[in-house]
Amino acid sequence: MIVGTAGHVDHGKTALVKALTGVDTDRLAEEKRRGITIELGYAYTGELGFVDVPGHERFVHTMLAGASGIDTGLLVVDLTEGIRAQTREHVQILSLLGVQAGVVALTKSDIGADRIDEVSDALRTLLAPTPLAAVEMVPVSAFTGHGIDTLRHALLATARPLAPPSGYPRLSVDRAFTLTGAGLVVTGTLVAGRIAVEDRLLLSPSGLELRVRGLHAQNQPAREAVAGQRVALNITGQRLSKDAIQRGDWVLHPALHAPISAFDVRRTLLEEATSLRQDSTVRLHLGAAHSTARLSLLDRDRLAPGESALTRLTLPQTIGGLAGDRFVIRDTNATRTIGGGIVLDPAPPRRGRRTPQRLAQLAPLVAADPTEALRGLLDAPPHWTDAAAFMRARNVAAADQEALIAAVPARLAGGLLLAPATFERIRETILSTLARSHRESPELPGVQLERLRLTVPDRLPVAGFAGIVQALLQQRLIAQDGPWLRLPQHRVTLSPQDQRIWEGARPLLEAERFRPPRAREMAPLLSQPEAAVRATLKRLQRIGQVVEVAPDHFFLRGTVAEMAAIASDLAATEGVITAAAFRDRLDNGRKVAIQILEFFDRSGVTVRSGDTRRVRPERLLLFGDPPR
Ligand SMILES: Nc1nc2c(ncn2[C@@H]2O[C@H](COP(=O)(O)OP(=O)(O)OP(=O)(O)O)[C@@H](O)[C@H]2O)c(=O)[nH]1
Ligand SMILES: [Mg+2]
C-alpha cells in the first residue's frame, strides 16, 4: 500500500514520515540548508510505503509526479497555521487524480492542540465536495510522538484488498540512477500487471529495449512485483543509459508501447479557475510526466468553471498514456491547478473530431470497466472499432480478450470488433448483394472483394471487410473462385452463343490436351470468326474453365492442374525439372513444353534457376485438383 503525503510547505510532512518510519527522506544538502523538501522521498515500514512530496508552491510539479500512483493520501495540516494555499491545491490534485482514500494528520499538536476543532471544521468544509469527505482526522506531534500510532492504524484501515494484477505490466518511472555494482536502476509505481526478473520490456516513449536483471518490490528483494507496488528495477539494455531515462517515462510490455501526442479526454475545470477558451495552452501532468498541451473543446466552445467537457489535448511531443489515466492541468506559468480529467481515447482519429458521431463514441469511454466501455462504443454508429487499438488502450492482455468479447457481446472479425447486429446486417448485405448480382448477371462468376466492400454501406476498412468475408467463407455461407465471391449454389450461365462455341471447343481442347489447338486454329473448325472464339475463351477463363497458358493458347483448367502435378512428380523423382524431361512426359514438342514451364514460372508454381526448375509445393493447387 502506497501512501503519498500532501500539504502546505513546512506543515510537517517529512517530520511525520520520519516519526512513522524512522527514515529522514530529506537527504539533499540543499533540502537541509533550506529546511524544505525539494525532491520526492521514499520510506517504508511494514506494509506501508510512503512517498513524501514537497509542499512548496514552486515544486507542485514534483508533488504531482509523486501523487500519481498512490493509494492513500496523507493530508498534513499544521494546527497552528490551518488551511493554506497548497493545502487547497494538493486536495484538488488528489481529487483530480482520483485518490479515493486518505487520512488527515493535524500536526504539531504539541503547540497547536487548542485549534483542533477550528482546523478540523474548516477541513471538513474543504473536503466535503471531494472523495476524501469522510476521512479520519488525527492530531499528531512528530516531536512528542502523540497520535503517531493512531495515525498508523488509521492509514492501515484505508487499505483495500489488492485487485489481482491484470493486463500487461506498466511502470511509471519517477527516478533513474546508477548503483555501483548493480548498474542502472529505475523506480516507480507498477500500475498494472506483474514484472519478473528476466522480463524483456520497453522504455516508452523512446522505445528502447531492456531486460530486468533484478528487482525490489516495496523495498524488498523479490523475483516478481505486482500492480500496486512500488518497484525498483535493475535494468540493462544495449542503448540504455541513465541519460536516456527521465521521470515520466514508462517501463512497459511491448504490446502497450504506443506513444501519444494527441488524445481525447473528459476534462473538468475547477470552480476556482477562470473559464477557458477554445485552443488555450496549458501545462499537462500525466503519470510522472509533464508537458505543455493545447486544449480544444469538442462538444462546446467555452468551458465554464465547475463544468466538464470532452476535449482534445495536443502535445508538442509524445508521452506514454492509456485510457483511464488521470491527468491534471495547470496554467502555463505553473502557478495554479486549473483542472484535470481522464483519458478516454489515446489514439483518436485526426479528422472529424467534433462530429456528433465521434462525440457519441467518446462518451461511453468514460466507463472504467472495459466491458461496459466497449458495449457503449459499439452501441454508437458505426458500431465497430479497431480491436487492437481498443485492447491496447484498455490494457487487456491477449489471454483476457476472448472473455471480454464474449461478455459484451461483440464479434471479432478481420481485426475489428463489431456489434453482433452490425455483423449480421453486413452479412445479410453481402448475401443479398451476391444474390442480386447472380440474378442480374448470371454470366458472371460472382462479385470481386473490393466491389462487394463498396456495396456495403458501412464502408469498413479493407482488412476488416476481408476478415468478415473470411468468416462467411468458413461458415460456407459463400464460396470463392479465384477472385470471385459467390453464393455456394451459383453456377455461371453462358449466353447461347458462348454455349455453342464452348460445346464445339471443349472436345478439341480435350483431344490433344497437352497440345491443344490455338483459338485461331479452332475458328475454321467451328465455323466461327476467330475473334468470337477468342472472346468466348477469355470469358471461360474468367469463370475458371480454361487457362490461357500462352497468347491465344488455351488449356482446360483441369489439364493445367494435371501438368502441375506432373511437374511436381518429375521434381520428386528426378530432383529437378528439365524442359526435355517435361516434354517427354507430355509428348507435346519442345516449344509448347517450354511455354507451359514459363507460364508455371509466372504463376509461381515453379522457380527457375538456369536450365532447371523446382516446384513450390504451396502453389501446386493454384489450378485446383488434377482430374482423376
Ligand atoms: N512543534 C513541532 N514542530 C514540528 C513538528 N513536526 C515538524 N515540525 C517542524 O516544522 C518544520 C517543517 O517540518 P517539515 O517536516 O520539514 O515540513 P514539510 O511539510 O515536510 O515541509 P516541505 O516538505 O518543505 O513542504 C520543521 O522546522 C520541523 O521541525 C511537530 O510535531 N511539532
Ligand atoms: Mg518535507
XYZ file of C-alpha atoms and ligand atoms in Angstrom:
661
model
C 0.000 0.000 0.000
C 1.437 3.329 -1.073
C 0.763 6.448 0.976
C 1.516 9.863 -0.503
C 1.899 12.928 1.677
C 0.207 16.187 0.739
C 0.004 19.622 2.292
C 1.428 23.105 2.537
C 5.132 23.839 2.926
C 6.552 23.367 6.431
C 3.395 21.759 7.781
C 5.412 18.767 8.997
C 5.098 16.093 6.238
C 8.707 14.963 6.312
C 8.886 15.023 10.117
C 5.750 12.882 10.209
C 7.108 10.300 7.745
C 10.220 10.119 9.898
C 8.119 9.614 13.039
C 6.220 6.795 11.283
C 9.157 5.042 9.590
C 12.357 6.268 11.227
C 13.602 7.455 7.832
C 14.574 11.056 7.157
C 13.725 11.481 3.483
C 15.215 14.981 3.210
C 18.697 13.897 2.140
C 19.878 16.617 -0.229
C 22.263 19.257 1.150
C 20.006 21.938 -0.297
C 16.992 20.451 1.486
C 18.904 20.507 4.772
C 20.118 24.068 4.257
C 16.723 25.490 3.255
C 14.721 23.290 5.605
C 12.277 22.300 2.862
C 11.674 19.242 0.752
C 12.677 19.576 -2.915
C 12.770 16.018 -4.261
C 10.454 13.074 -3.716
C 11.379 10.961 -0.684
C 10.643 7.292 -0.133
C 10.341 5.356 3.126
C 8.864 2.018 4.115
C 7.561 0.451 7.303
C 5.776 -2.886 7.399
C 3.073 -2.871 4.740
C 3.206 0.868 4.272
C 5.274 2.588 1.601
C 5.489 6.375 1.757
C 6.125 8.906 -0.983
C 6.981 12.190 0.701
C 6.362 15.199 -1.515
C 7.418 18.834 -1.295
C 4.835 21.377 -0.166
C 6.496 24.485 -1.587
C 4.476 26.152 -4.362
C 7.495 26.050 -6.666
C 7.542 22.243 -6.548
C 3.917 21.361 -7.241
C 5.068 19.551 -10.421
C 7.178 17.262 -8.212
C 4.231 16.702 -5.883
C 2.171 15.735 -8.952
C 4.741 13.179 -10.067
C 4.756 11.677 -6.568
C 0.991 11.662 -6.169
C 0.239 9.743 -9.365
C 0.014 6.100 -8.427
C -0.601 6.430 -4.687
C -3.417 4.544 -2.949
C -3.919 6.756 0.067
C -3.386 10.481 0.563
C -1.938 11.621 3.894
C -3.036 15.252 4.084
C -0.848 17.096 6.543
C -2.155 20.320 8.092
C -0.252 22.362 10.662
C -2.671 23.129 13.534
C -1.033 26.490 14.184
C -1.490 27.604 10.558
C -4.639 25.832 9.385
C -5.562 25.609 5.707
C -3.087 27.335 3.381
C -2.667 27.637 -0.405
C -1.029 24.273 -1.081
C -3.396 22.558 1.365
C -6.138 23.536 -1.067
C -4.156 22.831 -4.210
C -2.955 19.396 -3.049
C -6.518 18.464 -2.103
C -7.633 19.471 -5.595
C -4.850 17.385 -7.119
C -5.627 14.259 -5.067
C -9.237 14.611 -6.035
C -8.463 15.121 -9.761
C -6.138 12.104 -9.683
C -8.982 10.015 -8.318
C -7.370 9.198 -4.967
C -10.281 7.686 -3.053
C -8.748 7.004 0.358
C -6.990 9.253 2.824
C -6.284 10.380 6.362
C -5.762 13.911 7.676
C -2.884 14.449 10.103
C -3.324 17.592 12.212
C 0.329 18.208 13.003
C 2.246 19.999 15.722
C -0.345 19.092 18.370
C 2.367 19.850 20.939
C 1.926 23.570 20.207
C -1.462 23.772 18.445
C -3.818 21.492 20.392
C -6.137 24.411 21.170
C -7.031 24.756 17.481
C -8.028 21.145 16.759
C -11.783 21.872 16.499
C -11.392 25.018 14.461
C -8.970 23.449 11.919
C -10.889 20.203 11.599
C -14.151 22.085 10.978
C -12.535 24.108 8.231
C -11.086 20.932 6.707
C -14.461 19.164 6.711
C -15.832 22.033 4.665
C -12.852 21.950 2.273
C -13.058 18.186 1.782
C -16.856 17.941 1.600
C -17.089 18.036 -2.222
C -14.161 15.600 -2.684
C -13.799 11.800 -2.421
C -11.979 12.468 0.874
C -15.072 13.969 2.571
C -15.336 11.343 5.303
C -11.675 10.702 6.122
C -10.416 10.303 9.658
C -8.572 13.270 11.232
C -5.817 12.513 13.720
C -3.999 15.137 15.831
C -0.306 14.221 15.976
C 3.048 15.503 17.080
C 6.200 14.281 15.419
C 8.110 15.762 18.344
C 6.324 14.043 21.257
C 5.064 11.002 19.344
C 1.496 11.838 20.313
C -1.053 10.267 17.954
C 1.523 8.532 15.748
C 0.229 5.003 16.472
C -3.372 6.126 15.981
C -2.344 7.611 12.645
C -0.579 4.409 11.613
C -3.734 2.418 12.316
C -5.893 4.949 10.516
C -3.649 4.602 7.445
C -3.749 0.798 7.551
C -7.535 0.953 7.867
C -7.774 2.651 4.470
C -6.149 -0.345 2.762
C -8.344 -2.078 0.238
C -7.605 -5.605 -0.937
C -5.190 -5.517 -3.875
C -7.005 -6.359 -7.071
C -5.374 -9.364 -8.743
C -2.968 -7.890 -11.289
C -4.439 -7.910 -14.759
C -3.188 -6.599 -18.078
C 0.356 -6.157 -19.287
C 2.906 -4.535 -16.950
C 3.229 -0.771 -16.897
C 5.522 1.094 -14.533
C 5.534 4.870 -14.185
C 9.178 5.905 -13.736
C 9.943 8.582 -11.158
C 13.706 8.080 -10.699
C 16.680 6.637 -12.571
C 20.162 6.274 -11.111
C 23.249 4.083 -11.330
C 24.284 1.975 -8.384
C 27.871 0.811 -8.074
C 27.979 -2.911 -8.589
C 24.401 -3.190 -9.841
C 24.233 -0.682 -12.694
C 21.152 1.111 -13.888
C 18.106 1.285 -11.595
C 14.675 2.810 -12.225
C 11.991 3.183 -9.594
C 8.301 3.844 -9.817
C 4.814 2.544 -9.235
C 3.711 -0.579 -11.062
C 0.236 0.468 -12.155
C -0.731 -2.751 -13.951
C 0.334 -6.358 -14.473
C 3.375 -8.040 -12.996
C 7.098 -7.826 -13.670
C 9.523 -10.686 -13.037
C 13.296 -10.944 -13.219
C 14.448 -11.633 -16.817
C 11.358 -9.973 -18.343
C 12.032 -8.141 -21.586
C 10.283 -4.787 -21.623
C 10.453 -1.427 -23.348
C 11.184 2.080 -22.191
C 8.397 4.290 -23.546
C 8.044 6.697 -25.340
C 11.649 6.189 -26.557
C 11.089 2.511 -27.390
C 14.474 1.317 -26.078
C 14.569 -2.392 -25.270
C 15.566 -3.536 -21.818
C 15.872 -6.636 -19.671
C 15.144 -6.863 -15.945
C 18.227 -8.151 -14.119
C 16.815 -7.850 -10.648
C 14.058 -6.136 -8.737
C 12.848 -4.856 -5.391
C 9.150 -4.669 -4.535
C 8.202 -2.344 -1.632
C 11.917 -2.052 -0.820
C 12.451 -5.837 -0.518
C 14.390 -8.039 -2.974
C 11.858 -10.106 -4.943
C 11.503 -12.354 -8.002
C 8.325 -10.638 -9.043
C 6.435 -7.388 -8.464
C 2.685 -6.918 -8.867
C 0.437 -3.967 -9.676
C 0.047 -1.578 -6.756
C 3.601 -1.964 -5.511
C 6.455 0.487 -5.591
C 9.183 -1.178 -7.566
C 12.890 -0.707 -8.226
C 14.148 -2.412 -11.364
C 17.779 -3.129 -12.089
C 17.748 -2.970 -15.880
C 20.115 -3.392 -18.781
C 19.750 -2.725 -22.471
C 22.014 -2.165 -25.396
C 21.328 1.523 -25.953
C 20.212 2.206 -22.402
C 21.911 4.669 -20.074
C 20.826 6.872 -17.205
C 20.657 9.841 -19.566
C 18.189 8.010 -21.811
C 15.662 7.785 -18.968
C 13.671 10.552 -17.388
C 10.955 10.944 -14.822
C 7.658 10.473 -16.607
C 8.869 7.636 -18.858
C 7.168 4.274 -18.653
C 8.673 0.797 -18.476
C 6.130 -1.452 -20.104
C 5.269 -4.557 -22.072
C 5.935 -4.060 -25.802
C 2.205 -4.565 -26.507
C 1.473 -1.313 -24.664
C 4.099 0.814 -26.391
C 2.184 3.409 -28.412
C 3.395 6.918 -27.570
C 0.702 9.560 -27.806
C 0.778 13.217 -28.773
C -2.940 13.780 -29.260
C -5.679 12.228 -27.198
C -9.294 12.758 -26.288
C -10.300 13.219 -22.675
C -13.096 14.184 -20.388
C -11.878 17.228 -18.574
C -13.159 19.252 -15.659
C -12.409 22.876 -14.951
C -12.146 23.666 -11.252
C -14.700 26.008 -9.676
C -11.907 28.410 -8.747
C -10.489 28.609 -12.267
C -11.435 31.219 -14.816
C -13.244 29.935 -17.861
C -11.129 28.584 -20.695
C -11.480 29.374 -24.349
C -11.013 27.187 -27.359
C -7.326 26.421 -28.078
C -5.887 27.502 -24.728
C -2.415 26.288 -23.891
C -1.883 24.673 -20.502
C 0.605 22.548 -18.605
C -0.357 18.867 -18.590
C 0.708 16.389 -15.875
C 0.085 12.725 -16.681
C 1.668 9.941 -14.665
C 5.024 11.366 -13.632
C 5.381 13.286 -16.934
C 4.543 16.852 -17.786
C 4.350 18.839 -20.990
C 2.639 21.833 -22.478
C -0.590 20.954 -24.235
C -3.194 22.658 -26.379
C -6.802 22.128 -25.399
C -9.507 22.124 -27.974
C -13.028 21.698 -26.758
C -15.001 19.112 -28.701
C -18.590 19.470 -27.533
C -18.775 23.217 -26.816
C -16.880 26.446 -27.456
C -16.285 27.592 -23.938
C -15.863 25.793 -20.646
C -17.163 27.497 -17.516
C -15.694 26.854 -14.041
C -17.015 23.672 -12.465
C -18.025 22.164 -15.826
C -16.705 19.100 -17.638
C -16.299 18.677 -21.375
C -14.925 16.340 -23.987
C -11.602 17.774 -25.078
C -8.757 17.002 -27.497
C -5.289 17.528 -25.992
C -2.449 18.057 -28.446
C 1.171 17.926 -27.285
C 4.345 19.164 -28.967
C 5.986 15.837 -28.027
C 4.986 12.254 -27.333
C 4.385 10.734 -23.896
C 3.020 7.434 -22.615
C -0.669 7.201 -21.735
C -3.625 4.826 -21.901
C -7.380 5.078 -21.491
C -8.393 5.622 -17.882
C -5.203 7.509 -16.991
C -5.864 10.564 -14.833
C -4.202 13.875 -15.507
C -4.014 17.357 -14.021
C -3.694 20.651 -15.843
C -2.119 23.822 -14.512
C -1.693 27.227 -16.087
C 1.343 27.761 -18.289
C 3.107 29.829 -15.626
C 2.753 26.836 -13.306
C 1.149 28.919 -10.581
C -2.301 27.334 -10.315
C -4.013 23.999 -10.788
C -6.986 24.633 -13.035
C -8.453 21.239 -13.735
C -7.913 17.671 -14.768
C -9.604 14.648 -16.119
C -9.376 11.197 -17.544
C -8.007 9.882 -20.844
C -10.774 8.369 -22.971
C -9.080 7.645 -26.302
C -5.284 7.658 -26.573
C -5.361 7.120 -30.353
C -8.131 9.352 -31.685
C -8.852 9.968 -35.372
C -7.240 13.069 -36.840
C -10.337 14.063 -38.758
C -13.908 14.539 -37.699
C -13.067 15.099 -34.055
C -16.192 17.206 -33.356
C -18.791 15.288 -35.387
C -21.867 14.104 -33.456
C -20.934 10.525 -34.358
C -17.464 10.903 -32.853
C -18.813 12.501 -29.672
C -21.315 9.675 -29.287
C -18.408 7.219 -29.483
C -16.342 9.124 -26.910
C -18.993 9.478 -24.239
C -19.247 5.763 -23.265
C -15.454 5.543 -22.895
C -15.796 7.299 -19.531
C -16.677 3.869 -18.080
C -13.776 2.361 -16.141
C -14.886 -1.183 -16.912
C -13.677 -2.240 -20.400
C -16.747 -4.422 -20.985
C -19.064 -1.505 -20.333
C -16.928 0.861 -22.402
C -16.834 -1.490 -25.390
C -20.554 -2.165 -25.178
C -21.249 1.585 -25.191
C -18.791 2.187 -28.012
C -20.418 -0.485 -30.189
C -23.861 0.928 -29.406
C -22.840 4.124 -31.205
C -22.528 4.296 -35.005
C -20.674 2.902 -36.929
C -20.977 0.036 -34.382
C -17.475 -1.275 -34.947
C -13.984 -0.361 -33.744
C -10.383 -1.443 -34.222
C -9.763 -4.408 -31.915
C -6.015 -3.957 -31.374
C -6.373 -0.250 -30.569
C -9.171 -0.872 -28.078
C -7.370 -3.733 -26.316
C -4.168 -1.701 -26.063
C -5.915 1.452 -24.853
C -7.607 -0.572 -22.133
C -4.596 -2.801 -21.433
C -6.498 -6.050 -21.936
C -3.932 -8.854 -22.260
C -4.357 -11.374 -25.092
C -5.422 -14.097 -22.657
C -8.335 -11.987 -21.380
C -9.656 -10.720 -24.700
C -11.897 -13.644 -25.548
C -13.776 -13.385 -22.252
C -14.225 -9.640 -22.707
C -15.573 -10.092 -26.252
C -17.998 -12.768 -25.053
C -19.186 -10.615 -22.138
C -20.021 -7.545 -24.237
C -21.035 -9.439 -26.508
C -19.160 -8.459 -29.664
C -17.956 -10.166 -32.827
C -14.269 -10.196 -33.771
C -13.509 -10.359 -37.495
C -10.645 -9.031 -39.572
C -9.186 -7.148 -36.606
C -12.478 -5.345 -35.951
C -14.807 -5.604 -33.004
C -18.395 -5.350 -34.218
C -21.777 -5.173 -32.564
C -23.401 -8.565 -33.284
C -26.376 -6.911 -35.000
C -23.984 -4.983 -37.249
C -22.057 -8.110 -38.130
C -25.350 -9.773 -39.059
C -26.529 -6.796 -41.094
C -23.238 -6.752 -43.039
C -23.541 -10.496 -43.605
C -27.091 -10.086 -44.920
C -25.993 -7.226 -47.183
C -23.201 -9.376 -48.635
C -25.556 -12.300 -49.221
C -28.244 -10.152 -50.824
C -25.710 -8.296 -52.994
C -24.406 -11.617 -54.288
C -27.923 -12.913 -54.892
C -28.814 -9.794 -56.853
C -25.624 -9.978 -58.917
C -26.264 -13.633 -59.754
C -29.830 -12.748 -60.793
C -28.889 -9.727 -62.880
C -25.616 -11.055 -64.381
C -25.878 -14.837 -64.470
C -22.908 -14.987 -66.864
C -20.601 -13.540 -64.179
C -18.942 -15.917 -61.729
C -19.694 -13.535 -58.832
C -18.511 -10.235 -57.353
C -14.928 -9.326 -56.523
C -13.988 -8.431 -52.949
C -13.431 -4.715 -53.388
C -16.638 -4.204 -55.412
C -18.517 -6.081 -52.741
C -16.999 -3.930 -49.977
C -18.190 -0.759 -51.670
C -21.763 -2.066 -51.817
C -21.863 -2.443 -48.022
C -22.997 0.928 -46.649
C -20.788 0.648 -43.553
C -17.616 1.309 -45.603
C -15.496 -0.964 -43.474
C -11.691 -0.833 -43.763
C -10.297 -3.234 -46.384
C -8.717 -5.670 -43.909
C -11.775 -5.678 -41.670
C -14.102 -6.398 -44.561
C -11.806 -9.175 -45.834
C -11.958 -10.691 -42.338
C -15.751 -10.723 -42.353
C -15.714 -12.358 -45.803
C -13.287 -14.976 -44.452
C -15.696 -15.732 -41.612
C -18.548 -16.203 -44.116
C -16.357 -18.453 -46.288
C -15.510 -20.580 -43.263
C -19.181 -20.946 -42.444
C -19.737 -21.914 -46.119
C -22.347 -19.192 -46.457
C -20.430 -18.022 -49.513
C -17.843 -19.575 -51.822
C -14.838 -18.301 -53.706
C -13.438 -18.988 -57.219
C -10.148 -17.171 -57.655
C -11.036 -13.515 -57.204
C -14.780 -14.155 -57.396
C -17.099 -14.392 -54.405
C -20.452 -16.069 -54.968
C -23.278 -17.865 -53.238
C -22.399 -21.580 -52.968
C -25.206 -22.701 -55.269
C -24.426 -20.179 -58.032
C -23.432 -21.632 -61.427
C -22.479 -19.433 -64.333
C -24.997 -19.453 -67.155
C -23.378 -18.883 -70.536
C -25.077 -16.931 -73.308
C -26.409 -19.183 -76.125
C -23.558 -18.013 -78.401
C -20.845 -18.812 -75.792
C -22.571 -22.075 -75.052
C -22.458 -23.055 -78.762
C -18.741 -22.246 -79.137
C -17.850 -23.942 -75.826
C -19.626 -27.140 -76.861
C -17.531 -27.246 -80.026
C -14.262 -26.135 -78.465
C -14.215 -28.392 -75.410
C -13.741 -31.674 -77.374
C -10.973 -30.006 -79.388
C -9.175 -28.997 -76.180
C -9.686 -32.472 -74.714
C -8.482 -34.389 -77.783
C -4.841 -33.397 -77.562
C -4.999 -31.964 -74.086
C -1.242 -31.238 -73.642
C -1.042 -29.686 -77.145
C -4.491 -28.182 -77.797
C -5.165 -26.061 -80.887
C -4.902 -22.289 -80.607
C -8.078 -20.153 -80.877
C -7.173 -19.136 -84.402
C -6.811 -22.800 -85.395
C -10.158 -23.709 -83.823
C -12.152 -20.904 -85.509
C -12.382 -22.518 -89.004
C -13.175 -25.912 -87.434
C -16.081 -24.318 -85.524
C -17.111 -22.114 -88.497
C -16.902 -19.074 -86.229
C -14.979 -15.822 -86.586
C -11.611 -16.037 -84.837
C -12.427 -13.006 -82.603
C -15.635 -14.614 -81.367
C -13.872 -17.854 -80.396
C -11.162 -15.934 -78.604
C -13.696 -13.752 -76.721
C -15.624 -16.805 -75.571
C -12.438 -18.498 -74.347
C -11.480 -15.344 -72.441
C -14.883 -15.379 -70.747
C -14.450 -19.076 -69.971
C -11.089 -18.304 -68.425
C -12.754 -15.780 -66.092
C -15.126 -18.430 -64.841
C -12.327 -20.922 -64.335
C -12.947 -23.352 -67.233
C -9.785 -22.733 -69.263
C -6.390 -21.099 -68.734
C -4.556 -19.018 -71.339
C -1.067 -20.503 -70.950
C 0.477 -18.586 -73.866
C -1.072 -15.904 -76.101
C -4.134 -17.376 -77.826
C -3.267 -20.804 -76.422
C -5.961 -22.021 -74.025
C -5.801 -25.251 -71.981
C -8.547 -26.833 -69.947
C -8.130 -25.831 -66.304
C -8.061 -29.490 -65.243
C -5.249 -30.125 -67.741
C -3.200 -27.313 -66.202
C -3.717 -28.896 -62.773
C -2.621 -32.240 -64.244
C 0.536 -30.698 -65.764
C 1.384 -29.055 -62.429
C 1.113 -32.493 -60.792
C 3.386 -33.970 -63.481
C 5.956 -31.230 -62.884
C 5.807 -31.953 -59.169
C 6.198 -35.674 -59.799
C 9.222 -35.019 -62.026
C 10.816 -32.866 -59.371
C 10.222 -35.603 -56.800
C 11.698 -38.421 -58.914
C 14.449 -36.562 -60.779
C 15.312 -33.920 -58.197
C 14.705 -31.079 -60.656
C 12.540 -30.380 -63.686
C 14.249 -30.035 -67.077
C 12.422 -28.898 -70.217
C 13.410 -32.115 -72.021
C 12.067 -34.447 -69.337
C 8.858 -32.414 -69.085
C 8.404 -32.552 -72.889
C 8.936 -36.344 -72.844
C 6.237 -36.795 -70.206
C 3.754 -34.604 -72.123
C 4.913 -35.600 -75.616
C 3.953 -32.177 -76.922
C 7.100 -30.781 -78.513
C 9.833 -28.616 -77.052
C 8.333 -25.214 -77.841
C 4.960 -25.850 -76.150
C 6.578 -27.600 -73.169
C 8.779 -24.564 -72.564
C 5.809 -22.194 -72.881
C 3.996 -24.187 -70.202
C 7.005 -24.120 -67.883
C 7.364 -20.378 -68.387
C 3.694 -19.992 -67.542
C 4.298 -22.002 -64.356
C 7.227 -19.702 -63.527
C 4.991 -16.638 -63.944
C 2.248 -18.049 -61.770
C 4.716 -19.134 -59.095
C 4.171 -22.887 -59.414
C 7.824 -23.360 -60.390
C 11.024 -21.445 -59.752
C 13.636 -21.419 -62.480
C 17.358 -21.356 -61.970
C 19.500 -21.754 -65.094
C 18.110 -24.641 -67.113
C 16.313 -26.401 -64.285
C 13.303 -25.692 -62.154
C 11.872 -26.748 -58.850
C 8.267 -26.594 -57.668
C 6.780 -24.526 -54.879
C 4.542 -27.039 -53.120
C 2.332 -24.347 -51.602
C 1.379 -23.136 -55.125
C 0.654 -26.558 -56.602
C -3.090 -26.404 -56.121
C -3.420 -22.981 -57.751
C -5.419 -24.581 -60.573
C -7.342 -26.966 -58.375
C -7.033 -30.729 -58.008
C -5.952 -32.627 -61.145
C -8.833 -34.701 -62.544
C -8.528 -38.428 -61.776
N 6.453 21.791 17.225
C 6.503 20.956 16.230
N 7.191 21.266 15.126
C 7.223 20.384 14.102
C 6.539 19.148 14.183
N 6.735 18.486 13.013
C 7.524 19.273 12.241
N 7.832 20.419 12.902
C 8.668 21.490 12.408
O 8.067 22.071 11.266
C 9.047 22.427 10.304
C 8.733 21.820 8.986
O 8.752 20.410 9.059
P 8.908 19.503 7.816
O 8.610 18.124 8.214
O 10.178 19.748 7.098
O 7.734 20.085 6.922
P 7.319 19.623 5.470
O 5.849 19.641 5.444
O 7.984 18.354 5.141
O 7.870 20.788 4.563
P 8.073 20.755 2.975
O 8.412 19.348 2.658
O 9.124 21.685 2.610
O 6.756 21.123 2.417
C 10.389 21.971 10.857
O 11.050 23.054 11.443
C 10.019 20.960 11.912
O 10.938 20.915 12.954
C 5.823 18.860 15.371
O 5.175 17.823 15.520
N 5.828 19.785 16.356
Mg 9.103 17.861 3.574
